[in-house]
Every structure is written in C-alpha cells, then in structure tokens.
PDB file of C-alpha atoms in Angstrom:
ATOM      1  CA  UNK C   1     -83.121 134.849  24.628  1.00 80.00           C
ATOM      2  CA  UNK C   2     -85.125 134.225  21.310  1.00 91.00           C
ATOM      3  CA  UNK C   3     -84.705 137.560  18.929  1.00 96.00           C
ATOM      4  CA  UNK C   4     -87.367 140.129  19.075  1.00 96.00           C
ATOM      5  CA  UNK C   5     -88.245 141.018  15.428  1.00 97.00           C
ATOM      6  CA  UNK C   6     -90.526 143.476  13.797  1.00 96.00           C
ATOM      7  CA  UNK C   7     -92.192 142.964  10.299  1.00 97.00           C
ATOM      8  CA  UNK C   8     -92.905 145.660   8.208  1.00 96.00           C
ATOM      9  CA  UNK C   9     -95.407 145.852   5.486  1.00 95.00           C
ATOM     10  CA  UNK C  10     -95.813 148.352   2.838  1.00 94.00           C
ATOM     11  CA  UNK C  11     -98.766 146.856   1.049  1.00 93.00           C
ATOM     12  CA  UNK C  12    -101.949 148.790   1.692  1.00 92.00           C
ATOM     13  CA  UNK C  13    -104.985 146.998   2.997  1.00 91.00           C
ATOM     14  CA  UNK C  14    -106.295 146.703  -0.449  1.00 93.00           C
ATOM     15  CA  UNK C  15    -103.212 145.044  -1.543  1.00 93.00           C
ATOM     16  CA  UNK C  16    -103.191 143.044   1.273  1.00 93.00           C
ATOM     17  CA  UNK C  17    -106.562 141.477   0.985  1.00 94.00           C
ATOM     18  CA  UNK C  18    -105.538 140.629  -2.513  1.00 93.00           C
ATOM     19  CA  UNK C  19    -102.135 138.806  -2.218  1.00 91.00           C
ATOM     20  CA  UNK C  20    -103.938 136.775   0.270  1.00 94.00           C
ATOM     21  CA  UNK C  21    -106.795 136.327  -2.148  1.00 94.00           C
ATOM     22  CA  UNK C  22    -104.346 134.786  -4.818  1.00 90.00           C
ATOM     23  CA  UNK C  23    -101.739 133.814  -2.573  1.00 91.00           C
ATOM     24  CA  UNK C  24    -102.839 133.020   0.869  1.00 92.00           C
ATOM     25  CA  UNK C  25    -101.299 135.139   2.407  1.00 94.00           C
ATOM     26  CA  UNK C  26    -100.111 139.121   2.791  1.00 94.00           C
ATOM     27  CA  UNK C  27     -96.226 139.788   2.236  1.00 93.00           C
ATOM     28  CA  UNK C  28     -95.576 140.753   5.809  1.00 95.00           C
ATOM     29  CA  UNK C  29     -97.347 136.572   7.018  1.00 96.00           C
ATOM     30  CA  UNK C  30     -95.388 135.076   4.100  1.00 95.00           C
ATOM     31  CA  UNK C  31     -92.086 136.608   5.486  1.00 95.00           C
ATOM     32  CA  UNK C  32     -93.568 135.308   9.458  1.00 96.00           C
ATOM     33  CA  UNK C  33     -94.378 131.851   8.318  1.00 96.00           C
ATOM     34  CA  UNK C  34     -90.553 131.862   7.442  1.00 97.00           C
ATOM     35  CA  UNK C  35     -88.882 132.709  10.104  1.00 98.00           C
ATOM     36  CA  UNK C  36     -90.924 130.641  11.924  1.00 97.00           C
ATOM     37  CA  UNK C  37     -89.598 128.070  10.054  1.00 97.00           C
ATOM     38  CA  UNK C  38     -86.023 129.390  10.680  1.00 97.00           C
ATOM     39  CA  UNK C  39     -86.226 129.920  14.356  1.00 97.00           C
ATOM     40  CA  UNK C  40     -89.309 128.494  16.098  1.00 97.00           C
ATOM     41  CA  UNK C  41     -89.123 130.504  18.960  1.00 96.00           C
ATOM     42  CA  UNK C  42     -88.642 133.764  17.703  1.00 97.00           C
ATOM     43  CA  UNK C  43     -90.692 136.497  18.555  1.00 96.00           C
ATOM     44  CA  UNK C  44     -92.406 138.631  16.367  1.00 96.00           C
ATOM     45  CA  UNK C  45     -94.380 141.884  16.103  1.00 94.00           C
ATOM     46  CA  UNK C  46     -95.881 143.676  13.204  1.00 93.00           C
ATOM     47  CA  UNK C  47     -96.305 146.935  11.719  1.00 94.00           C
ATOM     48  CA  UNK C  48     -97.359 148.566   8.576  1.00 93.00           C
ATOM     49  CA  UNK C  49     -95.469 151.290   7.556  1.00 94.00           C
ATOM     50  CA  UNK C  50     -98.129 153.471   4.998  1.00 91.00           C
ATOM     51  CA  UNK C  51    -100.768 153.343   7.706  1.00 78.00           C
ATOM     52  CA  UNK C  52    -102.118 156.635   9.014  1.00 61.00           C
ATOM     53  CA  UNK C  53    -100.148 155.730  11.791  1.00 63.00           C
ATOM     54  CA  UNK C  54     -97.275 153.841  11.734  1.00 57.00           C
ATOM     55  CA  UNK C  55     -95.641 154.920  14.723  1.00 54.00           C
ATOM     56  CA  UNK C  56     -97.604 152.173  16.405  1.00 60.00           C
ATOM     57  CA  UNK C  57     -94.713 150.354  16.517  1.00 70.00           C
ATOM     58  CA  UNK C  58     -93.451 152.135  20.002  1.00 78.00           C
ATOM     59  CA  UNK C  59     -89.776 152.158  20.689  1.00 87.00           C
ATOM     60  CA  UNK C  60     -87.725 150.485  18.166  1.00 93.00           C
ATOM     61  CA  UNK C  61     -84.966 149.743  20.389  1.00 91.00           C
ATOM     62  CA  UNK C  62     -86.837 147.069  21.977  1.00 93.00           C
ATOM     63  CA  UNK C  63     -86.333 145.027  18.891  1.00 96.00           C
ATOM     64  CA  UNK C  64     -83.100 143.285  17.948  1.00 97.00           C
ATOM     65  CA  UNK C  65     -84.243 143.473  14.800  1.00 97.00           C
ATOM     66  CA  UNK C  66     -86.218 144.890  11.874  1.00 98.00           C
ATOM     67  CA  UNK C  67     -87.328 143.212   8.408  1.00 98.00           C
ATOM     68  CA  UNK C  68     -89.374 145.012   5.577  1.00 97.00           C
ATOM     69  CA  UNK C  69     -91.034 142.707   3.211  1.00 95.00           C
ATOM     70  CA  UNK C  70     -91.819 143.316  -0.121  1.00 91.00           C
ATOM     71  CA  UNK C  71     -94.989 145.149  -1.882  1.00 92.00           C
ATOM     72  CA  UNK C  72     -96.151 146.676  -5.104  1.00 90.00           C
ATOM     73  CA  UNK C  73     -95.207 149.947  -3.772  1.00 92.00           C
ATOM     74  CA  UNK C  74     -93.361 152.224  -6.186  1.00 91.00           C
ATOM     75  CA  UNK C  75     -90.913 154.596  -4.468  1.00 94.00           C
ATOM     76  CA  UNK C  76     -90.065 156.650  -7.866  1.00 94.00           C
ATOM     77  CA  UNK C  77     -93.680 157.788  -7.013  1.00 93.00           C
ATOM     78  CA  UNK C  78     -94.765 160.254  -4.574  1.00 94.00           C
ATOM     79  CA  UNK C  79     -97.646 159.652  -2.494  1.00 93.00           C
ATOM     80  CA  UNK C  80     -98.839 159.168   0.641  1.00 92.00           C
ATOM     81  CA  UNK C  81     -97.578 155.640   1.241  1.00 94.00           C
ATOM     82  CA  UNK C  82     -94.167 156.418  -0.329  1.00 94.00           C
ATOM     83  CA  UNK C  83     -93.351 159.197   1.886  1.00 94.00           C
ATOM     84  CA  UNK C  84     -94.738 157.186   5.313  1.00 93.00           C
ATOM     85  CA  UNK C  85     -92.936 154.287   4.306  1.00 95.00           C
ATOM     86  CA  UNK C  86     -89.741 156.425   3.612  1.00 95.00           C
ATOM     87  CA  UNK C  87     -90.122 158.427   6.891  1.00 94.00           C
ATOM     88  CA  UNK C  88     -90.606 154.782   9.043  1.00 95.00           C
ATOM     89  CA  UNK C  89     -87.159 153.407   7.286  1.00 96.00           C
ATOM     90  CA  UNK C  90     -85.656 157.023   8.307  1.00 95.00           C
ATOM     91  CA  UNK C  91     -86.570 156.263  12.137  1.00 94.00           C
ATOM     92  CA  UNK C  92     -85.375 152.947  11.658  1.00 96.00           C
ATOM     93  CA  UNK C  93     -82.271 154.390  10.751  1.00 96.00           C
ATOM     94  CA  UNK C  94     -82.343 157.136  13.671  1.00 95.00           C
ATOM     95  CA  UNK C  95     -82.660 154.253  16.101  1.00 95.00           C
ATOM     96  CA  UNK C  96     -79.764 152.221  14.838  1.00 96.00           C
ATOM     97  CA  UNK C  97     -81.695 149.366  14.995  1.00 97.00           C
ATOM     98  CA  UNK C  98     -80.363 146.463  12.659  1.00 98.00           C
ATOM     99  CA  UNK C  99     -82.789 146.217   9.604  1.00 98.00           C
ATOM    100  CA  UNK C 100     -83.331 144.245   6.540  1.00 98.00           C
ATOM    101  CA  UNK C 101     -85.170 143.854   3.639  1.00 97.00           C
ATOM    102  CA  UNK C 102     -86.118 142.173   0.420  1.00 96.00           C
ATOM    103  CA  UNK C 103     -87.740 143.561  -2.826  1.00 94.00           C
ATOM    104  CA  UNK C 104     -89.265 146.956  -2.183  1.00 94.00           C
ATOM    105  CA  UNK C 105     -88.239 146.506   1.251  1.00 96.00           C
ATOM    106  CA  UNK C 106     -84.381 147.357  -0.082  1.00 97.00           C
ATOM    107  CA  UNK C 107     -86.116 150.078  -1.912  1.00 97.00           C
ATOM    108  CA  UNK C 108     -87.632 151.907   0.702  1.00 97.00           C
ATOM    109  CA  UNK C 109     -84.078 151.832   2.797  1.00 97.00           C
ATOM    110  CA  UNK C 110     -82.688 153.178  -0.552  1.00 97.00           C
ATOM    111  CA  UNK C 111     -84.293 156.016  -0.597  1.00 97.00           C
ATOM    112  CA  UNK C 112     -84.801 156.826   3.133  1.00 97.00           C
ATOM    113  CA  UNK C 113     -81.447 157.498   3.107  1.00 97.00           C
ATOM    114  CA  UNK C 114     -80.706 159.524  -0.630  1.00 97.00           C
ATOM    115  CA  UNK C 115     -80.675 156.857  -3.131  1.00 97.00           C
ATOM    116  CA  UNK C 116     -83.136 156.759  -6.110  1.00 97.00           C
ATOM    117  CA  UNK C 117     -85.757 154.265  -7.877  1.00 96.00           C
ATOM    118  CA  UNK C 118     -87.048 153.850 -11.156  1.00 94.00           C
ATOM    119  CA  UNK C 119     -88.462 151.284 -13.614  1.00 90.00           C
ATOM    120  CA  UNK C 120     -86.517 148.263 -14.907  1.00 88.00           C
ATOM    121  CA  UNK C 121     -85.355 149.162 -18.288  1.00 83.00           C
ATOM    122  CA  UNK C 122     -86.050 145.246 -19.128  1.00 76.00           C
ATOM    123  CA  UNK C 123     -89.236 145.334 -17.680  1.00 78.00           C
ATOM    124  CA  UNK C 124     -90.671 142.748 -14.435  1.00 80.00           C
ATOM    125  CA  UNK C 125     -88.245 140.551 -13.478  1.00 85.00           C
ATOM    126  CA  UNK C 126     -90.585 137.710 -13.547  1.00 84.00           C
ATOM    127  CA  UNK C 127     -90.366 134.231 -11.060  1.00 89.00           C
ATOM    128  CA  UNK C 128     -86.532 134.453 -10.900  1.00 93.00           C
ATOM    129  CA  UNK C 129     -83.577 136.758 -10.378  1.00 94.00           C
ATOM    130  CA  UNK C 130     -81.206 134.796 -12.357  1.00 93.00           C
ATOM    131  CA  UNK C 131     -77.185 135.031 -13.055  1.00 95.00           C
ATOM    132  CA  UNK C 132     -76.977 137.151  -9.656  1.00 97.00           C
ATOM    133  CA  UNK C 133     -72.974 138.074  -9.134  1.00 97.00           C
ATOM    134  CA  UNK C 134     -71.216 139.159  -6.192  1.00 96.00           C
ATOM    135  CA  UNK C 135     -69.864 142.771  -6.877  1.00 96.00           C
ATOM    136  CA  UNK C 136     -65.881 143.092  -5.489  1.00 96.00           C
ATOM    137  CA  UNK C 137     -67.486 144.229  -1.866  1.00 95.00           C
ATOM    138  CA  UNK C 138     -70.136 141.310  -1.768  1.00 96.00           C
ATOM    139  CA  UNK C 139     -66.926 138.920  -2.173  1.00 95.00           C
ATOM    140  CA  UNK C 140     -66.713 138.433   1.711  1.00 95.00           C
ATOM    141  CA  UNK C 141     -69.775 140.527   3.262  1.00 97.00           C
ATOM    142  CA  UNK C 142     -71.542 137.971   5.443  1.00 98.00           C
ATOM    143  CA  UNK C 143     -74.900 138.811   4.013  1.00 98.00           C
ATOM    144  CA  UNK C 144     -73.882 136.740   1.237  1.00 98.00           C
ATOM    145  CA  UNK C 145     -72.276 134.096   2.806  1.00 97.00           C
ATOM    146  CA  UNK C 146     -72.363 130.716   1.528  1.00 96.00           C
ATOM    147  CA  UNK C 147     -73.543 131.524  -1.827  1.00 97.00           C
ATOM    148  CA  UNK C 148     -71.966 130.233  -4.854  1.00 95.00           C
ATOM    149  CA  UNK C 149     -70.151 132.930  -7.363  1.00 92.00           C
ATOM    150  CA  UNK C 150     -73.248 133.021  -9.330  1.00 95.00           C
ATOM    151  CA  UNK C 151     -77.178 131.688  -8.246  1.00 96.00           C
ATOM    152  CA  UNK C 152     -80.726 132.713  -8.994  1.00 96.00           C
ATOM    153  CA  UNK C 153     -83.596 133.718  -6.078  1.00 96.00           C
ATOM    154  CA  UNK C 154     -87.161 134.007  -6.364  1.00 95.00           C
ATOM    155  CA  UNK C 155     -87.530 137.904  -7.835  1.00 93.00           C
ATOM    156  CA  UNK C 156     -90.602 139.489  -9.134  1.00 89.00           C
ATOM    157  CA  UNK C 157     -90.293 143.325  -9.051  1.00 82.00           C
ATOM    158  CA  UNK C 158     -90.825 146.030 -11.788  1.00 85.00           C
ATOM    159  CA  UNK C 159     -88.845 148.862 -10.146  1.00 91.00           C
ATOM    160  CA  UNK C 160     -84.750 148.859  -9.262  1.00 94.00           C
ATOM    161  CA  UNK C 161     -82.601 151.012  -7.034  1.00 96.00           C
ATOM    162  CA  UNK C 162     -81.026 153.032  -9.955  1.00 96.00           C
ATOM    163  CA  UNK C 163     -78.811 155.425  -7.455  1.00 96.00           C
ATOM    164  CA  UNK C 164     -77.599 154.134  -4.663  1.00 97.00           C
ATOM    165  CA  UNK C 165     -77.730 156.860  -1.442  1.00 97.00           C
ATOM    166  CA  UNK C 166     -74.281 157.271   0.256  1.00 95.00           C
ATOM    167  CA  UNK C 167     -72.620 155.034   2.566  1.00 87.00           C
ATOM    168  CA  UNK C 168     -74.528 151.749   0.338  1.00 96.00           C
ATOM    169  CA  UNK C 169     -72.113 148.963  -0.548  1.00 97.00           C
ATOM    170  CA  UNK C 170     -72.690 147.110  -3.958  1.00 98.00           C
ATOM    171  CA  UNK C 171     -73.053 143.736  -2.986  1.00 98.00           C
ATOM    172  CA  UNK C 172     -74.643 141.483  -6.658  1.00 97.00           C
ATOM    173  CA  UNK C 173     -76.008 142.622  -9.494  1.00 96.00           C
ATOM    174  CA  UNK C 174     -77.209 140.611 -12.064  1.00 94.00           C
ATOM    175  CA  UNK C 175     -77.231 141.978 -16.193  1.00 91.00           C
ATOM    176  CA  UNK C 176     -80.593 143.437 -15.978  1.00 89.00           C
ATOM    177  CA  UNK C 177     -80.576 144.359 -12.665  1.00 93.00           C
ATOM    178  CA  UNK C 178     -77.549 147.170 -11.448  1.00 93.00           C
ATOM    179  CA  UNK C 179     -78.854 146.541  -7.827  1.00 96.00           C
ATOM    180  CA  UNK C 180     -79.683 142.819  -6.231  1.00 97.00           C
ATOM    181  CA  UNK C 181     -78.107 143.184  -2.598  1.00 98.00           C
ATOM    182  CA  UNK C 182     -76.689 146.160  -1.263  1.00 98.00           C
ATOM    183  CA  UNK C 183     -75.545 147.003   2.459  1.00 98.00           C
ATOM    184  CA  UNK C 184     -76.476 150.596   3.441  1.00 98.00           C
ATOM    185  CA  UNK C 185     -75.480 152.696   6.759  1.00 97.00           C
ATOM    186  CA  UNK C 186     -77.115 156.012   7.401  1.00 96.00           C
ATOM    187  CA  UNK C 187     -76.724 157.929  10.455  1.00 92.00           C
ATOM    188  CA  UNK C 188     -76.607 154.807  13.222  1.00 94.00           C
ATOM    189  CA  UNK C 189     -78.310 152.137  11.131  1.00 96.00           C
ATOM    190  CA  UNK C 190     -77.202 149.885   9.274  1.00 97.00           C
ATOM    191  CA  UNK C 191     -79.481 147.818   6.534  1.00 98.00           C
ATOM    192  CA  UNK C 192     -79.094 144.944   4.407  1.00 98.00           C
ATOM    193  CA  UNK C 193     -80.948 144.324   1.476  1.00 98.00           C
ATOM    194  CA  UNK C 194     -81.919 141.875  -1.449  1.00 98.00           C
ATOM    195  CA  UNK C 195     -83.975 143.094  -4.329  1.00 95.00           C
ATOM    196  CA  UNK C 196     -85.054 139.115  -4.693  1.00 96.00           C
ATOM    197  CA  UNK C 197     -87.628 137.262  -2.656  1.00 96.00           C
ATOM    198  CA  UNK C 198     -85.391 134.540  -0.657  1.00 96.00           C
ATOM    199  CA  UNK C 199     -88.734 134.458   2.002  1.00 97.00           C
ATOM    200  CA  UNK C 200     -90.792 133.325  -0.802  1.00 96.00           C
ATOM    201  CA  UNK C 201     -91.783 129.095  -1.542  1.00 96.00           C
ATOM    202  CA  UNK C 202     -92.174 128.035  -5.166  1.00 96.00           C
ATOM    203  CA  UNK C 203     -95.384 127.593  -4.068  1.00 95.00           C
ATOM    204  CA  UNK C 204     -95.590 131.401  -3.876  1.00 95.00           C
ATOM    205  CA  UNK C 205     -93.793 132.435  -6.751  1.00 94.00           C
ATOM    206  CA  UNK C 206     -96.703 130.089  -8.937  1.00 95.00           C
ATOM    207  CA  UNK C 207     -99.154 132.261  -7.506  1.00 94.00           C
ATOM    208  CA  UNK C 208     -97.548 135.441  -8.724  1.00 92.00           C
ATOM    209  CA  UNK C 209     -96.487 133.825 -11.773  1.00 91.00           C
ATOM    210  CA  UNK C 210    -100.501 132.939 -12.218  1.00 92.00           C
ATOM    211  CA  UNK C 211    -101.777 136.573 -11.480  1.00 90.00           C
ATOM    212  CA  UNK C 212     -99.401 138.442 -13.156  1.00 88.00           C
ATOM    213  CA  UNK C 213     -99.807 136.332 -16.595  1.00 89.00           C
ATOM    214  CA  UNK C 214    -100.913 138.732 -18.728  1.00 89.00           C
ATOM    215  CA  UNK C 215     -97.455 140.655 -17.907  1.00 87.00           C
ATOM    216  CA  UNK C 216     -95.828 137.461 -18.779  1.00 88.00           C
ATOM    217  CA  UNK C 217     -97.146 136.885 -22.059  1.00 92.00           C
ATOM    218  CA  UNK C 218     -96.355 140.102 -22.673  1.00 88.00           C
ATOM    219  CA  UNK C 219     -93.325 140.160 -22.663  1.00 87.00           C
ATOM    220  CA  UNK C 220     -92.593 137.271 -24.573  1.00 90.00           C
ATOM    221  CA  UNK C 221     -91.946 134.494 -21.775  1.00 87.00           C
ATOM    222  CA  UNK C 222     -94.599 132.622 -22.108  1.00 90.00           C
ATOM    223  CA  UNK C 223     -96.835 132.170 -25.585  1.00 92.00           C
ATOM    224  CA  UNK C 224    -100.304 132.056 -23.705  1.00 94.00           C
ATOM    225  CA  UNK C 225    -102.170 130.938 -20.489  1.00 95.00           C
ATOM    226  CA  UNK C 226    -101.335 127.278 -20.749  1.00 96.00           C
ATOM    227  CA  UNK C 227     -97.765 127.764 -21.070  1.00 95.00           C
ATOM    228  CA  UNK C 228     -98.205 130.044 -17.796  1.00 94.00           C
ATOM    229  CA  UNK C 229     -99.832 128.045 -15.718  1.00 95.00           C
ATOM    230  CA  UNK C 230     -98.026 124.793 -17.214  1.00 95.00           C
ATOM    231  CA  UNK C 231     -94.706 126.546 -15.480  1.00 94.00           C
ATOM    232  CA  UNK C 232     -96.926 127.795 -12.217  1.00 95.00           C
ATOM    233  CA  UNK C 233     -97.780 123.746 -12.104  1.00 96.00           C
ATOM    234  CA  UNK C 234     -93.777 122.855 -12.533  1.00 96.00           C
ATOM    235  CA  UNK C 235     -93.066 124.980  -9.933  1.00 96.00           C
ATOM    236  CA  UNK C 236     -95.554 123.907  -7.183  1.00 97.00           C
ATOM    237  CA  UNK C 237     -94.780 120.599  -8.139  1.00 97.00           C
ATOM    238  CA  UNK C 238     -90.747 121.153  -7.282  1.00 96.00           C
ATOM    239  CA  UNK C 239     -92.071 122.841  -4.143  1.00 96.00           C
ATOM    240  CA  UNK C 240     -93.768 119.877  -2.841  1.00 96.00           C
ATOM    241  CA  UNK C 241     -90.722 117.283  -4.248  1.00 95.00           C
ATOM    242  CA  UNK C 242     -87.419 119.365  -4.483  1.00 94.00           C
ATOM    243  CA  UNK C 243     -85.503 116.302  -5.090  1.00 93.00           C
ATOM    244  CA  UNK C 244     -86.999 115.951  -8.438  1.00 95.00           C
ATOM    245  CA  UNK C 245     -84.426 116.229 -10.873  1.00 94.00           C
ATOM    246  CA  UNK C 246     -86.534 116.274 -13.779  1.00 96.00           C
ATOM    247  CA  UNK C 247     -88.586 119.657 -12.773  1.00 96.00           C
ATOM    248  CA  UNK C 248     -85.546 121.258 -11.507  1.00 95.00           C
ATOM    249  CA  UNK C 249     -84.110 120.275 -14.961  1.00 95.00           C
ATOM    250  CA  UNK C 250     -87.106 122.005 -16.881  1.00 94.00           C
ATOM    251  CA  UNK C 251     -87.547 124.980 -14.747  1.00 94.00           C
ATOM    252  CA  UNK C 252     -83.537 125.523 -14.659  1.00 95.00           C
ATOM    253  CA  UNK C 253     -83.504 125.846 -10.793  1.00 95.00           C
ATOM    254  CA  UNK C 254     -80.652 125.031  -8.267  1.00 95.00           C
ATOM    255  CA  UNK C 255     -80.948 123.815  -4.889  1.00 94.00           C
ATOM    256  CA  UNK C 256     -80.186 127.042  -4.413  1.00 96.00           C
ATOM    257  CA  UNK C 257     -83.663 128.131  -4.781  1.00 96.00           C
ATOM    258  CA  UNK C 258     -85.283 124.287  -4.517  1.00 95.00           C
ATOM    259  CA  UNK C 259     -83.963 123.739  -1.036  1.00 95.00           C
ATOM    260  CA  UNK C 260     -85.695 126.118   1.934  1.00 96.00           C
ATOM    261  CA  UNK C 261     -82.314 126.747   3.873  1.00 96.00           C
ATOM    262  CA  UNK C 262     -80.961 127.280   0.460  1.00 96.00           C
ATOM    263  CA  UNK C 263     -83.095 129.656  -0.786  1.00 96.00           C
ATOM    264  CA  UNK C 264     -83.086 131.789   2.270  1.00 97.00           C
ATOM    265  CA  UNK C 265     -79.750 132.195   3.007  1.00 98.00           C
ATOM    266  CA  UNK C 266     -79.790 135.824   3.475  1.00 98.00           C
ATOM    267  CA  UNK C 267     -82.424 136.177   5.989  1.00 98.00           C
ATOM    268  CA  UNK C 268     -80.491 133.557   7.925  1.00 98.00           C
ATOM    269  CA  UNK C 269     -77.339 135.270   7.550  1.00 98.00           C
ATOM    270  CA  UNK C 270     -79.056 138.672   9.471  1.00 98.00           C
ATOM    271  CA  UNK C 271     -80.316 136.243  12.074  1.00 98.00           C
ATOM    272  CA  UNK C 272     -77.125 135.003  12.744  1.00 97.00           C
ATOM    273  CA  UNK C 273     -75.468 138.563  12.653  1.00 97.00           C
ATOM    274  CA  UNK C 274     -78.391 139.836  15.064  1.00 97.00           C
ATOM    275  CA  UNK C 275     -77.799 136.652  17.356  1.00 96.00           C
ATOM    276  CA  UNK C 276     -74.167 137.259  17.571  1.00 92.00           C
ATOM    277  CA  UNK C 277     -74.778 140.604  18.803  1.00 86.00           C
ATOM    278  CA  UNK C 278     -73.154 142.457  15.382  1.00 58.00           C
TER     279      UNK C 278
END
C-alpha cells in the first residue's frame, strides 16, 4: 500500500500567492512535487494549519504520516496563526501520528510541545545551512542516516528553536545555529525535524536568494544586486547540470546538496521509517 501523507502549510494565503509569484510555487506544492519525485505513487492530502479552520483535515489516524513545510511564520510571536498552527501540531501529537518537518515546520513542533523560538543572533541564514554536525544523539538516529560527519542543506530561516521542549533529542547543530535537527516525543507522537530546507531545488533556493536580496546585501554577503543574482544564476545553473564541477567549485556545494537523493535524505529517511511500520 502506497503511504497516505498529509502536508501542512503555515503560510497564509497572502504568503502563499507570493512564494508562488517569485517562486512558482507555495511551500506546502514545493514539498508535494518532492515526494512525488521520491515515491510516485504516494498519496497525498493537504491542509493548512492557520486557517479559520484547520480541523479540515478529519481524522489524523488515517494518515501514516504527517509533514509540515516551511513558512515565514514566526512562533516567538503571538497571533492568530501562531497559536492555530501550535494547537494543529498539539493534535498531531495527541494522535500519535508520525510527523515531520523542515524549517518552521520543526518550529511549530517545538513549541507545541514546551520548547521556545527566537531570532538568530547571526541574523537569516541565507541559501545554505553550512558546517551542520551531528550532536552525540544524532551519531546513529536514522533521521540522519547516511550523512557525512559534517554537510550543508538548503536553509533560509531568520528564527531558531532556542529551548528545546522536553523529551527533544539534539540531533546537528551547526556554529550559528544551536538547533538544525532535533527528534521530539510528546504525549504519543513522535516528530522529526530539520531547521534546513532538504525539499527545496537550487532552483528554489535562487528564487529566495533573488527576493530576499536586499537582506543579503545587508548583511554583508553579497556587495550589490549583480553579485546577488550572479550567485541566484550559479545556482540554477548547478540545478540544471549538477555534474558541473566548476559551479559546485564556486558556490562551495557538495553532492550533498547538488544531487536530489542527496539533498533530501531526511525526508527519505521518515519515508522509510513510516514504510517499515516504525
């Protein structure tokens, strides 16, 4: 039987329309074009989680599993859509349905179940989460299976888990970053998380890179526009030609990130936990 998945998104309409406006595409069909990649025949259903009402998505049981994608939401803030997203992950939790989630996806799950978020001291972690580390209990966790001591991941994210709730495993870190994969079990559920992007193309990552330039420049990593969108063409470049040494050279990227299974090793490694029944 093909797995029975559930996408969350936390972006609001607004932010919706406007990823797809730059991108192509909202968070929640970036992270559905990928696993349709992964598993052609897997069956998905979506949800958004700061809708008036998310409990649209029926009994979670039915699923084998669930997967939050990433937004701009910032859960250091209270609002409407921080406390419906946090009350979602909390019956995701009560239903001890299998979840995971990247970027503000691991956020949410943080503080659903007691953990806290704030800014990252460095500011955005721009285009890539680089130097990632296994912590001592990410050594052998399969959610981190097959990576190398130390690799980098698509990442663009402001905000960090800066508390992590209790019964959360450190899993990688990287310097600037205390919290870049974490497994957390609350009540029944159990959640694995990446604060990196491993659903997201190069392709992807240029757009972001693009409409979040002026950020860029401001903090010193680029020296103006051209230099921006002279990395954003790199990067698409590699995307379309991985094997190209000489970009991966320039840009400083792996096949750990140039390669699709590569790059989304984690999501893969739920699958396979969800397919084996665990």
């Amino acid at each position: 039987m093909p797995l029975r998945i559930l996408v969350v998104s936390s972006e609001t309409a607004a932010q919706q329309e406007e990823r797809r406006a730059y991108s192509g595409a909202a968070s929640h069909e970036i992270y559905a074009k990928a696993l349709r990649r992964m598993r052609p025949d897997i069956d998905l259903a979506n949800v958004s989680c700061v809708s008036p009402d998310p409990a649209g998505a029926g009994d979670l049981s039915r699923y084998s599993g669930v997967i939050f994608a990433g937004s701009p939401i910032q859960m250091h803030e209270d609002s409407a859509e921080t406390r419906a997203a946090a009350a979602f992950m909390a019956r995701v939790f009560s239903a001890g349905v299998p979840s995971f989630g990247s970027c503000a996806g691991m956020q949410i799950a943080a503080v659903a179940a007691g953990g806290a978020t704030g800014p990252r001291k460095a500011g955005t972690e721009v285009a890539f989460a680089r130097d990632i580390t296994r912590a001592p209990e990410g050594e052998d966790h399969p959610l981190l299976a097959g990576r190398p001591a130390t690799w980098a991941a698509p990442a663009m994210h402001s905000s960090v888990v800066t508390r992590l709730p209790p019964g959360a495993r450190l899993l990688a870190s990287n310097p600037d970053t205390p919290v870049e994969a974490v497994e957390i079990r609350h009540g029944t559920g159990l959640f694995w998380g990446v604060q990196y992007h491993p659903e997201l193309s190069l392709r992807e990552i240029a757009a972001s890179l693009c409409h979040q330039g002026d950020e860029v420049i401001a903090q010193g990593l680029a020296q103006g526009p051209s230099e921006v969108r002279a990395m954003s063409d790199r990067l698409i470049a590699l995307n379309d030609q991985p094997q190209r040494r000489d970009l991966a050279w320039q840009t400083g990227l792996t096949t750990e990130v140039t390669l699709f299974e590569r790059r989304t090793v984690e999501i893969d490694n739920f699958l396979r936990a969800l397919e084996a029944g665990g």
